XYZ file of C-alpha atoms in Angstrom:
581
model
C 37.077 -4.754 36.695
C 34.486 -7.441 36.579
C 36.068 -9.689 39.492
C 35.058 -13.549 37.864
C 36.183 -12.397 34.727
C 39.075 -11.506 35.715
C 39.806 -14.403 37.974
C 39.087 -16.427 34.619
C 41.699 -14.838 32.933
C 44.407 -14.396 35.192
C 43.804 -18.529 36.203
C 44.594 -18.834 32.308
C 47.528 -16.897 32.055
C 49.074 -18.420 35.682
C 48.768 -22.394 33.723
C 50.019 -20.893 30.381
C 46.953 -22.209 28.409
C 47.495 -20.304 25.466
C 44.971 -22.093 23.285
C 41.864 -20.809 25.756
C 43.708 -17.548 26.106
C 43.675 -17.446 21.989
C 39.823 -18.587 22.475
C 38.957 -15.875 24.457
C 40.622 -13.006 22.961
C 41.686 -13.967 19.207
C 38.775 -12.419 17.162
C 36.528 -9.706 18.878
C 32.424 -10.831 18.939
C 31.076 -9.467 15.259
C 28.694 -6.769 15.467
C 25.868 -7.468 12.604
C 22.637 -6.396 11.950
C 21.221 -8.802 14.398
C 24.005 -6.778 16.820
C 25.637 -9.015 19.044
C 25.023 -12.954 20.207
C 27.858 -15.467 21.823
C 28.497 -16.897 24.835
C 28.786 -14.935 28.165
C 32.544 -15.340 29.884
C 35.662 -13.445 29.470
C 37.464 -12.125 26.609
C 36.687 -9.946 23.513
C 34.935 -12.541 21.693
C 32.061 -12.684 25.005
C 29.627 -11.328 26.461
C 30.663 -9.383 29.440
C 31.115 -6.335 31.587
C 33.942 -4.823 29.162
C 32.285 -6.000 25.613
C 29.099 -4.187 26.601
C 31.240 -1.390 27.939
C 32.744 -1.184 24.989
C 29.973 -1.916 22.371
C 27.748 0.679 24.113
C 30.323 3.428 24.007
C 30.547 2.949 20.101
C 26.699 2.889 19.800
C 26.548 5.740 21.553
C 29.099 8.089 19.334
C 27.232 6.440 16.401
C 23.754 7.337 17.459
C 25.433 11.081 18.357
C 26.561 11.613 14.796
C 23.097 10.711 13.442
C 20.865 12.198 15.633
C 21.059 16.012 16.849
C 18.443 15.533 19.271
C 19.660 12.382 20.804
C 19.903 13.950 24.693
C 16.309 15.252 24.315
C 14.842 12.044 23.174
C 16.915 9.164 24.574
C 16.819 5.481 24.040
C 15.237 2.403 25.769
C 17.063 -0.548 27.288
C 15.260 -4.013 28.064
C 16.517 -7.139 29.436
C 15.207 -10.943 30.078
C 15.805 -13.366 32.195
C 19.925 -14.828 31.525
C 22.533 -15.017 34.152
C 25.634 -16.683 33.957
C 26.926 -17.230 37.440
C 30.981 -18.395 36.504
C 31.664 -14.760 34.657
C 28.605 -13.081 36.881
C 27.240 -11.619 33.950
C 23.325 -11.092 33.586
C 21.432 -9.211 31.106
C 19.682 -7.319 33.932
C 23.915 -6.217 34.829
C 23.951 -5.523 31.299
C 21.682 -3.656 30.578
C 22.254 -1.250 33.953
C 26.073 -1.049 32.314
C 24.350 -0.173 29.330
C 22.247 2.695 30.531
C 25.347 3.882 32.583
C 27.225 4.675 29.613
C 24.433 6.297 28.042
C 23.694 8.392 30.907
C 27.058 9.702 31.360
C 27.035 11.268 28.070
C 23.240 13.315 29.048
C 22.027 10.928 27.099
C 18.105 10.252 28.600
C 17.679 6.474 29.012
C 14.459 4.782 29.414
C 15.426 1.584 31.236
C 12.516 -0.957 32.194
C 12.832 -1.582 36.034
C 12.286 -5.632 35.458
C 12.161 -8.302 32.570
C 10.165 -7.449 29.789
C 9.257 -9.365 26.495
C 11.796 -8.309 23.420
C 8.903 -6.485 21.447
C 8.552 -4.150 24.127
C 11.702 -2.441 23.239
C 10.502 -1.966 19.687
C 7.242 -0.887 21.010
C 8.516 2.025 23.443
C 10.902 3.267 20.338
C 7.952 3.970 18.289
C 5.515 4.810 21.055
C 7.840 7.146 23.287
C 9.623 8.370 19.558
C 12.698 7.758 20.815
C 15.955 7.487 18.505
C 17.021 3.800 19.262
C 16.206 0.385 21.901
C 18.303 -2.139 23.088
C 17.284 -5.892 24.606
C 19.855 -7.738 26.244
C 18.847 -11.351 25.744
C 19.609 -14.557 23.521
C 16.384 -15.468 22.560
C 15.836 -19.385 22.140
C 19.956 -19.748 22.264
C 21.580 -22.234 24.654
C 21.768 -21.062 28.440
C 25.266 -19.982 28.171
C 24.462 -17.772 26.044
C 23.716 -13.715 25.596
C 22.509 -11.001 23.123
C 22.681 -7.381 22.208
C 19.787 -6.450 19.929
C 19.905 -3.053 18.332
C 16.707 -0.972 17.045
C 16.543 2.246 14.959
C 14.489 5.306 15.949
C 11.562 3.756 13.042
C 10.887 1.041 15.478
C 12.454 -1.743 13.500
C 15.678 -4.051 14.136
C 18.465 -2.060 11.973
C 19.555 -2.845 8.754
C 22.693 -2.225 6.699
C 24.732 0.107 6.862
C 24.393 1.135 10.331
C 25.790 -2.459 11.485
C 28.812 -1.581 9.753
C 29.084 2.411 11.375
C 28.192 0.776 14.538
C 30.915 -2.008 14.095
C 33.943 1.064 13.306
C 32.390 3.344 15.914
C 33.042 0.275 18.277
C 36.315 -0.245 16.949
C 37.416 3.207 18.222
C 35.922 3.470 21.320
C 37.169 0.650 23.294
C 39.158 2.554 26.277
C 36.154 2.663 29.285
C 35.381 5.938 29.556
C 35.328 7.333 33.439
C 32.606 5.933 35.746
C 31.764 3.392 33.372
C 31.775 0.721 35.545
C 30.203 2.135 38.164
C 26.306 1.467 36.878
C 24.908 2.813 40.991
C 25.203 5.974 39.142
C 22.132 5.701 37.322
C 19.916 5.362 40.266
C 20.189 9.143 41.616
C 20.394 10.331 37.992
C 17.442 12.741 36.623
C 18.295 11.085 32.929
C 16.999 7.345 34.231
C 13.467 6.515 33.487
C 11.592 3.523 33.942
C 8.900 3.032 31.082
C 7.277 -0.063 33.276
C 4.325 0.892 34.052
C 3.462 3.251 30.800
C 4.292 0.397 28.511
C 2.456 -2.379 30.411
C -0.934 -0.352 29.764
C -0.533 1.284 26.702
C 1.016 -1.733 24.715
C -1.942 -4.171 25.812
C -4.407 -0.959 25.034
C -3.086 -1.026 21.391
C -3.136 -4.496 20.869
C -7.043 -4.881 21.919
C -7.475 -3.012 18.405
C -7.113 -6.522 17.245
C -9.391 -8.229 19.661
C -12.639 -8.214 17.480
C -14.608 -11.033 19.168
C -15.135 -9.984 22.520
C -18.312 -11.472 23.045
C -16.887 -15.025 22.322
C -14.126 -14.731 24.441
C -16.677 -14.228 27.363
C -18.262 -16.899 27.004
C -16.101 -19.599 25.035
C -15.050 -23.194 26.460
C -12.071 -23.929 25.247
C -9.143 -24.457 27.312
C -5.547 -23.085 26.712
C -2.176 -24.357 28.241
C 0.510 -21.666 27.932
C 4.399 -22.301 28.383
C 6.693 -19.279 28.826
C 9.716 -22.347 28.591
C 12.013 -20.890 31.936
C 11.423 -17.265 30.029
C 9.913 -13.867 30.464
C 6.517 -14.757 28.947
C 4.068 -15.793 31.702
C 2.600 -12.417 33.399
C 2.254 -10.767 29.514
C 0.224 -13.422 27.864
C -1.696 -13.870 31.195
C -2.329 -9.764 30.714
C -2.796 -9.834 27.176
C -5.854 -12.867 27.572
C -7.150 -10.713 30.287
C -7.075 -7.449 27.784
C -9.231 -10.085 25.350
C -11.939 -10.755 28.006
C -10.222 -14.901 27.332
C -9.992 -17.102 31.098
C -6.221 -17.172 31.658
C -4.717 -19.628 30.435
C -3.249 -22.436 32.285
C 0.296 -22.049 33.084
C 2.545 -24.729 33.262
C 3.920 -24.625 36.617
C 7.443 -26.094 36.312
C 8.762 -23.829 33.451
C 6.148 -20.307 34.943
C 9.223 -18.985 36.526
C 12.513 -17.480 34.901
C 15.208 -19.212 35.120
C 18.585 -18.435 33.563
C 19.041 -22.472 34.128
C 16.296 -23.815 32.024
C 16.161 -27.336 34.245
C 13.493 -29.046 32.062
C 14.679 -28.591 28.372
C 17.197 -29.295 26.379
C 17.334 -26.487 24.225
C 14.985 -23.798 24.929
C 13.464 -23.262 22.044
C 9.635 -24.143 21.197
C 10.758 -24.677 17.357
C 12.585 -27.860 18.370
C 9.015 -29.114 18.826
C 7.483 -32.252 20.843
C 10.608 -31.971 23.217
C 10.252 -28.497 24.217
C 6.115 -29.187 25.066
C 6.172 -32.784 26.860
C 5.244 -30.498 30.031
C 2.422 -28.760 28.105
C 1.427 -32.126 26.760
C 0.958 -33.326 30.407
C -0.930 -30.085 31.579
C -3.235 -29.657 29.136
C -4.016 -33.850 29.520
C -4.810 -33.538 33.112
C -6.759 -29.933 32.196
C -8.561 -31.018 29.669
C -7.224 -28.373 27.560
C -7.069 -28.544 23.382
C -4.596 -25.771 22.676
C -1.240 -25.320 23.843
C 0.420 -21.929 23.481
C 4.392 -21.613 23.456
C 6.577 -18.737 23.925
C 10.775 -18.924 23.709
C 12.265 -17.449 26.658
C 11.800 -13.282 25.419
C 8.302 -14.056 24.152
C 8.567 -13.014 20.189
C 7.890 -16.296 19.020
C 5.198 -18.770 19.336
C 4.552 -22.099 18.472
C 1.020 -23.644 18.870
C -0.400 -27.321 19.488
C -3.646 -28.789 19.047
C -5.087 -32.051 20.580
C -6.493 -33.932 17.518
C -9.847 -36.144 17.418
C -7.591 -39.033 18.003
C -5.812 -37.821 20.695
C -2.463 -36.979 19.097
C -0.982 -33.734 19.669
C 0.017 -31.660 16.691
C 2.372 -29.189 16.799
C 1.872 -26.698 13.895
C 4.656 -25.893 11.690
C 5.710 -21.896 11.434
C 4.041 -22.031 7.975
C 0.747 -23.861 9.195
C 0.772 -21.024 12.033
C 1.367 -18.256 9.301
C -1.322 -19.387 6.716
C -3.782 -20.065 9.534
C -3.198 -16.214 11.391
C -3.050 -14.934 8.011
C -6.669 -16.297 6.846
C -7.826 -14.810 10.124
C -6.375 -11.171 10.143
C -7.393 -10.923 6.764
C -10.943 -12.124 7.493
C -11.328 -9.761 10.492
C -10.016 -6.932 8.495
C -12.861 -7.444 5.709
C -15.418 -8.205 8.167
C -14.479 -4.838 9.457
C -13.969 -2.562 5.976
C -17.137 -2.783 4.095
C -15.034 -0.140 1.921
C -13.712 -2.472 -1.487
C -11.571 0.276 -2.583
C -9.466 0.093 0.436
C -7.916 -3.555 -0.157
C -5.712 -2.170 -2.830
C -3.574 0.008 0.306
C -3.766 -3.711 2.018
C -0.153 -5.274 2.395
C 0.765 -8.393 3.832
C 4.415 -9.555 4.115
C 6.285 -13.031 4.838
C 10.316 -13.913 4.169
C 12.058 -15.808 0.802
C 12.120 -18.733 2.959
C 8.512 -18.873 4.348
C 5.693 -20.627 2.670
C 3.979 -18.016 -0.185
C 0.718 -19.227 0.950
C -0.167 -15.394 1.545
C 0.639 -14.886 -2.054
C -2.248 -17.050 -3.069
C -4.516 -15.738 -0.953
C -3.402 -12.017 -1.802
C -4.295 -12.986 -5.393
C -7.471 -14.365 -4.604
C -8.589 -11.762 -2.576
C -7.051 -8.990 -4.167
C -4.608 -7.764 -1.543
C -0.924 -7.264 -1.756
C 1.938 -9.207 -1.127
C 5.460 -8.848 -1.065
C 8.397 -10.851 -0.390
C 11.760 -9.681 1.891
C 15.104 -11.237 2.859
C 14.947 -13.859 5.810
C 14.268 -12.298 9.010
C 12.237 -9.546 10.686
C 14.834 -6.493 10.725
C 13.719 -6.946 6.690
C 9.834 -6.773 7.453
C 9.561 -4.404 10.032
C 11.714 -2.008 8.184
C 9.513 -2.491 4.711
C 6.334 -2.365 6.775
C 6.848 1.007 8.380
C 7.905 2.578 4.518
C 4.588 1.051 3.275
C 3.023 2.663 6.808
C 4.401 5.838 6.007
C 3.113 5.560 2.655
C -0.411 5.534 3.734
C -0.513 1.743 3.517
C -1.987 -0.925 5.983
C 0.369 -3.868 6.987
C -1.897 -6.239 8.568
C 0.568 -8.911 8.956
C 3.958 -10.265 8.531
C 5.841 -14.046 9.086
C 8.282 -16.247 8.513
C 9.087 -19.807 9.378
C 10.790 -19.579 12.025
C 7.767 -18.878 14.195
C 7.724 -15.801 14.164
C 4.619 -13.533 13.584
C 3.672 -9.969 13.525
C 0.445 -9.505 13.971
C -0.070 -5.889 15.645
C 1.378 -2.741 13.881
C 1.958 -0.958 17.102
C 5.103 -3.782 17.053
C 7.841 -3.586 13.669
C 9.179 -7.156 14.902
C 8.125 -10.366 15.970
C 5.894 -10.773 19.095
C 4.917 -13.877 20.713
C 2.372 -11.988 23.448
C 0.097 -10.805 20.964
C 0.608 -13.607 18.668
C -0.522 -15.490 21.584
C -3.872 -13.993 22.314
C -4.696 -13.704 18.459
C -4.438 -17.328 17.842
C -6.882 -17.837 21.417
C -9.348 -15.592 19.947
C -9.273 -17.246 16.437
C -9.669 -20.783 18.007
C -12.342 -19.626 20.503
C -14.751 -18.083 17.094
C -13.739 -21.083 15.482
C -15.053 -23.604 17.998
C -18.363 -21.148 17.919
C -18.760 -23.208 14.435
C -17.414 -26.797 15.507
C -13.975 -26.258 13.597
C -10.875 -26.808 15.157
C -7.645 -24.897 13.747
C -6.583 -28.111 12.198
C -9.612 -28.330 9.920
C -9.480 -24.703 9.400
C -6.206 -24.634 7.747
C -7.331 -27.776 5.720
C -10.061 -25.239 4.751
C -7.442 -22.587 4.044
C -5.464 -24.834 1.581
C -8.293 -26.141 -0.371
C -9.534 -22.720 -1.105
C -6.111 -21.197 -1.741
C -3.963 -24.267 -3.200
C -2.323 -27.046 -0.687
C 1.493 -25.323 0.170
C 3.342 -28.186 1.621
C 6.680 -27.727 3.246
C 9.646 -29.130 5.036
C 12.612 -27.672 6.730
C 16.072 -29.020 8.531
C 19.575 -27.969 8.966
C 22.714 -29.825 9.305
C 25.183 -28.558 11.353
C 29.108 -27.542 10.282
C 31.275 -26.292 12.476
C 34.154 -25.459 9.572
C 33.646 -22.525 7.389
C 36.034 -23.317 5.335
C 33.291 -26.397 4.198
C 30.705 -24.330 4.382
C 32.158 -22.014 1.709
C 33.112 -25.307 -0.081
C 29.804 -26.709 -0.338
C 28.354 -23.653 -1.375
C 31.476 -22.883 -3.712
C 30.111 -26.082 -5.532
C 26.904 -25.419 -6.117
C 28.096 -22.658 -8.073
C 30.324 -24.320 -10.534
C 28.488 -27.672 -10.327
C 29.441 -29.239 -13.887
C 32.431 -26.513 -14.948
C 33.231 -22.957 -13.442
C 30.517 -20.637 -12.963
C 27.760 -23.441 -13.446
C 24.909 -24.231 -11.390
C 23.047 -27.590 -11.465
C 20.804 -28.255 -13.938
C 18.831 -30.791 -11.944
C 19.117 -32.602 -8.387
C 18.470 -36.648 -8.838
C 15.023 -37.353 -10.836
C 14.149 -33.214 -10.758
C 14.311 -30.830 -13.127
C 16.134 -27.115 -11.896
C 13.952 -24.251 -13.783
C 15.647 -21.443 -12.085
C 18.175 -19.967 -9.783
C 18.757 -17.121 -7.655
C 21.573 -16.792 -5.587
C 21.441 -13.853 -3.092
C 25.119 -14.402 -2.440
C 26.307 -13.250 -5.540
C 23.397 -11.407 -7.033
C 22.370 -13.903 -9.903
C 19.009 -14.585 -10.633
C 18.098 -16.770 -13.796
C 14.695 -15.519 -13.952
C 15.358 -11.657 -14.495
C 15.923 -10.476 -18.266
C 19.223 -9.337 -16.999
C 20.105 -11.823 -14.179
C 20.307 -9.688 -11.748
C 18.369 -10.581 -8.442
C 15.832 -7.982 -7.194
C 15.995 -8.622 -3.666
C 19.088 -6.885 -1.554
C 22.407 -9.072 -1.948
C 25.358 -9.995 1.028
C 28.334 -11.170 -0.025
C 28.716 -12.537 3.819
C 26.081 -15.111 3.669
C 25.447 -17.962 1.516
C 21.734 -18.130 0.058
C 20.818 -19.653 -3.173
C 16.925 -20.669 -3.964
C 16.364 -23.349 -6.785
C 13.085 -23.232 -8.219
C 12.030 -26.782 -10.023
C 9.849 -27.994 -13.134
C 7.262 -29.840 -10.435
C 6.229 -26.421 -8.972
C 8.807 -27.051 -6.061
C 11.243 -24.443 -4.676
C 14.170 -24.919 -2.103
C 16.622 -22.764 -0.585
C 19.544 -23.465 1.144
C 21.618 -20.504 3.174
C 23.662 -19.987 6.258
C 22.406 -19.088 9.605
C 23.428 -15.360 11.310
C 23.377 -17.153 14.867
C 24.177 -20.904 14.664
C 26.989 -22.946 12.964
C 23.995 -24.540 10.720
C 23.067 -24.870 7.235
C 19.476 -24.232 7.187
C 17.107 -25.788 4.107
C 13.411 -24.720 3.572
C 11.774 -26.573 0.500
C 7.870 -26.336 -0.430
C 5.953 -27.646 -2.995
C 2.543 -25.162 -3.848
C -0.387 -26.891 -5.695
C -2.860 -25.090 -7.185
C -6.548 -25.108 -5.796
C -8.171 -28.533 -6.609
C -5.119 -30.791 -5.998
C -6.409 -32.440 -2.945
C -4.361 -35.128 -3.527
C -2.204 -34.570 -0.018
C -0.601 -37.354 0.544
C 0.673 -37.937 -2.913
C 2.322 -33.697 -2.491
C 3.861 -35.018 0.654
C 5.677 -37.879 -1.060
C 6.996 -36.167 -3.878
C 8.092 -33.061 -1.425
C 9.589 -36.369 0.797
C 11.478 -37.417 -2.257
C 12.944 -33.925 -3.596
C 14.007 -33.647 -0.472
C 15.978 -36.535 0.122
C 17.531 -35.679 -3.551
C 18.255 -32.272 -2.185
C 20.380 -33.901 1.074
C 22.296 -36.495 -1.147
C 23.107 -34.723 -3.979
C 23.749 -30.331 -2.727
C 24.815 -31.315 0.777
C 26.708 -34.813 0.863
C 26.804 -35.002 3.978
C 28.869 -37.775 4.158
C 31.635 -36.302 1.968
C 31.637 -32.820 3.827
C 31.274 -34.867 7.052
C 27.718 -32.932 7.973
């Protein structure tokens, strides 16, 4: 009933353009763990009126068979920023059609009034108990682009197998139900709530629990630039600095704003680096500030710059970020428990992909670590089983700039990320260090962990399952390679299939999907390297480190030989020439 979508399609079917009719409704968008992301338009395989319709109606019978108090409690829906004016969807429209179909089932939905940040959705799960959130947005994806993120009543992004029941419950429920476009319902319904207000005070309440340098922040000097890049992030890191006693920062003024456009970026997405901060570079010049502070457009990641003594930026790598906030929690944390006994219920987390720079300083300092599968549905869901166990996670991270630092949050978020790293460059200025030379510091008292990541990009499957095909039978069937160029492969796991060289029985510890392609080599030099698919993105994503032991200060020579294993890595696994990468 959507009008533009409709137009779309009947335009279509009027020239007989059956390969854009096959486009839009050959396969049906896949419902996964990280729920839903493709482009907004018409047709089963986007995002639009009907596919949210639809989608909702299945997580709703889904969420009925599991929970028998599911119209006492409710659920939350957030949104960001993203409109799309040809098909006239929005995540705002989205999420209103969302809350419709939830409401006409007596189903109590807690539906925030305007944008919010994505870990507020996780947030108001745990905080209002309710049995599951939803955030309509796309994260750092292109501006075409939407997304339907689904979290269980624990608070953290769900895991396997509800993907799958939420995937058949879909499946059957695709007929609108009555009313179901008609989202002006809501607003005279008794079942619509807006959490707003509640959430705005209580979440920045529970994150000042990590604010343990009050005094400095008064006082302290330093200047921040913050970026919310054309996203939702401006007005919560502006709260959450005012919640640490910081000065605001400054914001830069072309990019404050939402804007489902994003005018002045490429791609929006503060991991692409220097392009992303030219803006921020500009600001903070003209400022005189040292630190710039980036959030992607629903404000769970971060990236960070610092000005350097000889006036180049540097932009910290997800890993630098992680090893630096990691040194700090865990150094406010034993500042603050004089108790020695309690560091043995002290967890820390990060992904297989991430540096394992918290597993050296776990050993040294006698805390726990432990390792998940890539992403944060993994480490939100462990961290609340080792919360419920009595145990304190004080942090989690992985690459991909992602951080959680607060556990009032079971996912990544960029807002207090934001105001953590302020207050840990503010103390540090209080003794002359900036955060570059504090994460030299870090590395020469926990080991140097160098690392470098890229992707190449493949648009086939059929060569992506090629390449990876093999890997696996690299000198005869059922094979892997025994070294890449000049180094030496000591072990293999391959999450794909299961195998892992270094178990007595060769079976991998970690959980296993047949639907992605992961495999980790571990080499003779101390050097480790994975190579897997993306969930979101036709890429094939590498992450390769190389972790020297305390005392190896020799830098530059770990860079080369990382520099070199690398390049081995992209002639001799990938070829991109031959699979035309």
């Amino acid at each position: 009933q959507n009008p533009k979508t409709s137009a779309i399609v009947k335009q279509l079917v009027a020239e007989g353009n059956a390969g854009e009719l096959q486009k839009y409704f050959g396969s049906r968008m896949e419902f996964g763990t990280a729920g839903l992301r493709a482009a907004m338009g018409a047709g089963i395989s986007h995002m639009n009126d009907l596919t949210i319709i639809q989608t909702t109606q299945g997580f709703c019978r889904y969420l009925e068979k599991n929970f028998s108090d599911l119209k006492k409690r409710g659920v939350v829906i957030g949104f960001d920023a993203r409109a799309h004016l040809p098909s006239g969807g929005s995540s705002k429209r989205f999420a209103r059609l969302a809350a419709n179909t939830f409401i006409s089932q007596g189903v109590p939905v807690y539906l925030f009034s305007d944008i919010t940040p994505t870990p507020f959705v996780p947030y108001t799960v745990t905080h209002l108990k309710l049995c599951a959130g939803i955030m309509v947005t796309a994260s750092h994806n292109p501006k075409q682009d939407n997304g339907y993120k689904v979290y269980w009543e624990n608070g953290a992004q769900i895991i396997s197998p509800h993907d799958k029941g939420i995937s058949q419950a879909i499946e059957e429920n695709q007929e609108p139900w009555p009313q179901a476009w008609d989202d002006k319902l809501i607003d005279s319904s008794l079942l619509l709530h807006d959490p707003y207000a509640t959430v705005n005070k209580e979440y920045f309440k529970d994150i000042q629990k990590q604010c343990f340098h009050r005094n400095i922040n008064k006082e302290t000097n330093l200047k921040f630039v913050h970026t919310s890049v054309h996203g939702v992030g401006h007005k919560f890191v502006q709260l959450a600095f005012k919640a640490f006693d910081l000065s605001p920062p400054f914001a830069v003024p072309e990019q404050r704003d939402p804007d489902p456009e994003f005018p002045t970026v490429k791609y929006p997405n503060p991991e692409e680096g220097k392009g992303v901060l030219t803006l921020s570079f500009a600001l903070a010049e003209k400022d005189g500030a040292k630190i710039i502070l980036a959030n992607d457009p629903d404000a769970d990641r971060l990236a960070v710059a610092e000005k350097q003594e000889s006036g180049e930026w540097k932009v910290f790598s997800g890993n630098e970020l992680g090893a630096l906030l990691g040194w700090w929690i865990f150094t406010c944390w034993k500042n603050h428990n004089r108790d020695t006994c309690a560091i043995k219920d002290v967890y820390m987390l990060s992904s297989t992909v991430s540096s394992k720079i918290l597993r050296a300083i776990a050993l040294k300092e006698g805390f726990h670590f432990e390792e998940t599968l890539t992403g944060f549905k993994w480490m939100g869901n462990r961290a609340k089983q080792l919360m419920d166990q009595g145990k304190a996670v004080l942090f989690a991270f992985e690459e991909a700039i992602g951080y959680m630092c607060c556990p009032a949050v079971l996912d990544k978020d960029g807002v207090s990320a934001a105001v953590i790293t302020a207050e840990m460059a503010s103390f540090l200025a209080t003794r002359n260090l900036s955060l570059s030379q504090q994460l030299k510091a870090v590395y020469d008292e926990y080991g140097f962990h160098i690392t470098k990541a890229s992707y190449f990009i493949c648009h086939d499957p059929k060569v992506i399952q090629q390449l990876f095909d093999n890997l696996r039978n690299f000198d005869g069937k059922n094979t892997y390679p025994k070294s890449c160029g000049r180094f030496k492969v000591s072990g293999i796991r391959d999450l794909t299939t299961g195998y892992d060289s270094s178990q007595p029985d060769h079976k991998a510890i970690l959980p296993t999907s047949k639907s992605s392609q992961m495999i980790t080599f571990t080499f003779a030099n101390g050097g480790v390297a994975t190579m897997r698919t993306s969930g979101t993105e036709p890429k094939i994503k590498y992450y390769s480190e190389l972790c020297a032991p305390p005392g190896n200060s020799d830098v530059e020579q770990l860079k080369k030989e990382l520099d070199e294993l690398v390049n081995a890595l992209e002639k001799h696994f990938f070829q991109p020439e031959k699979n035309n990468l």
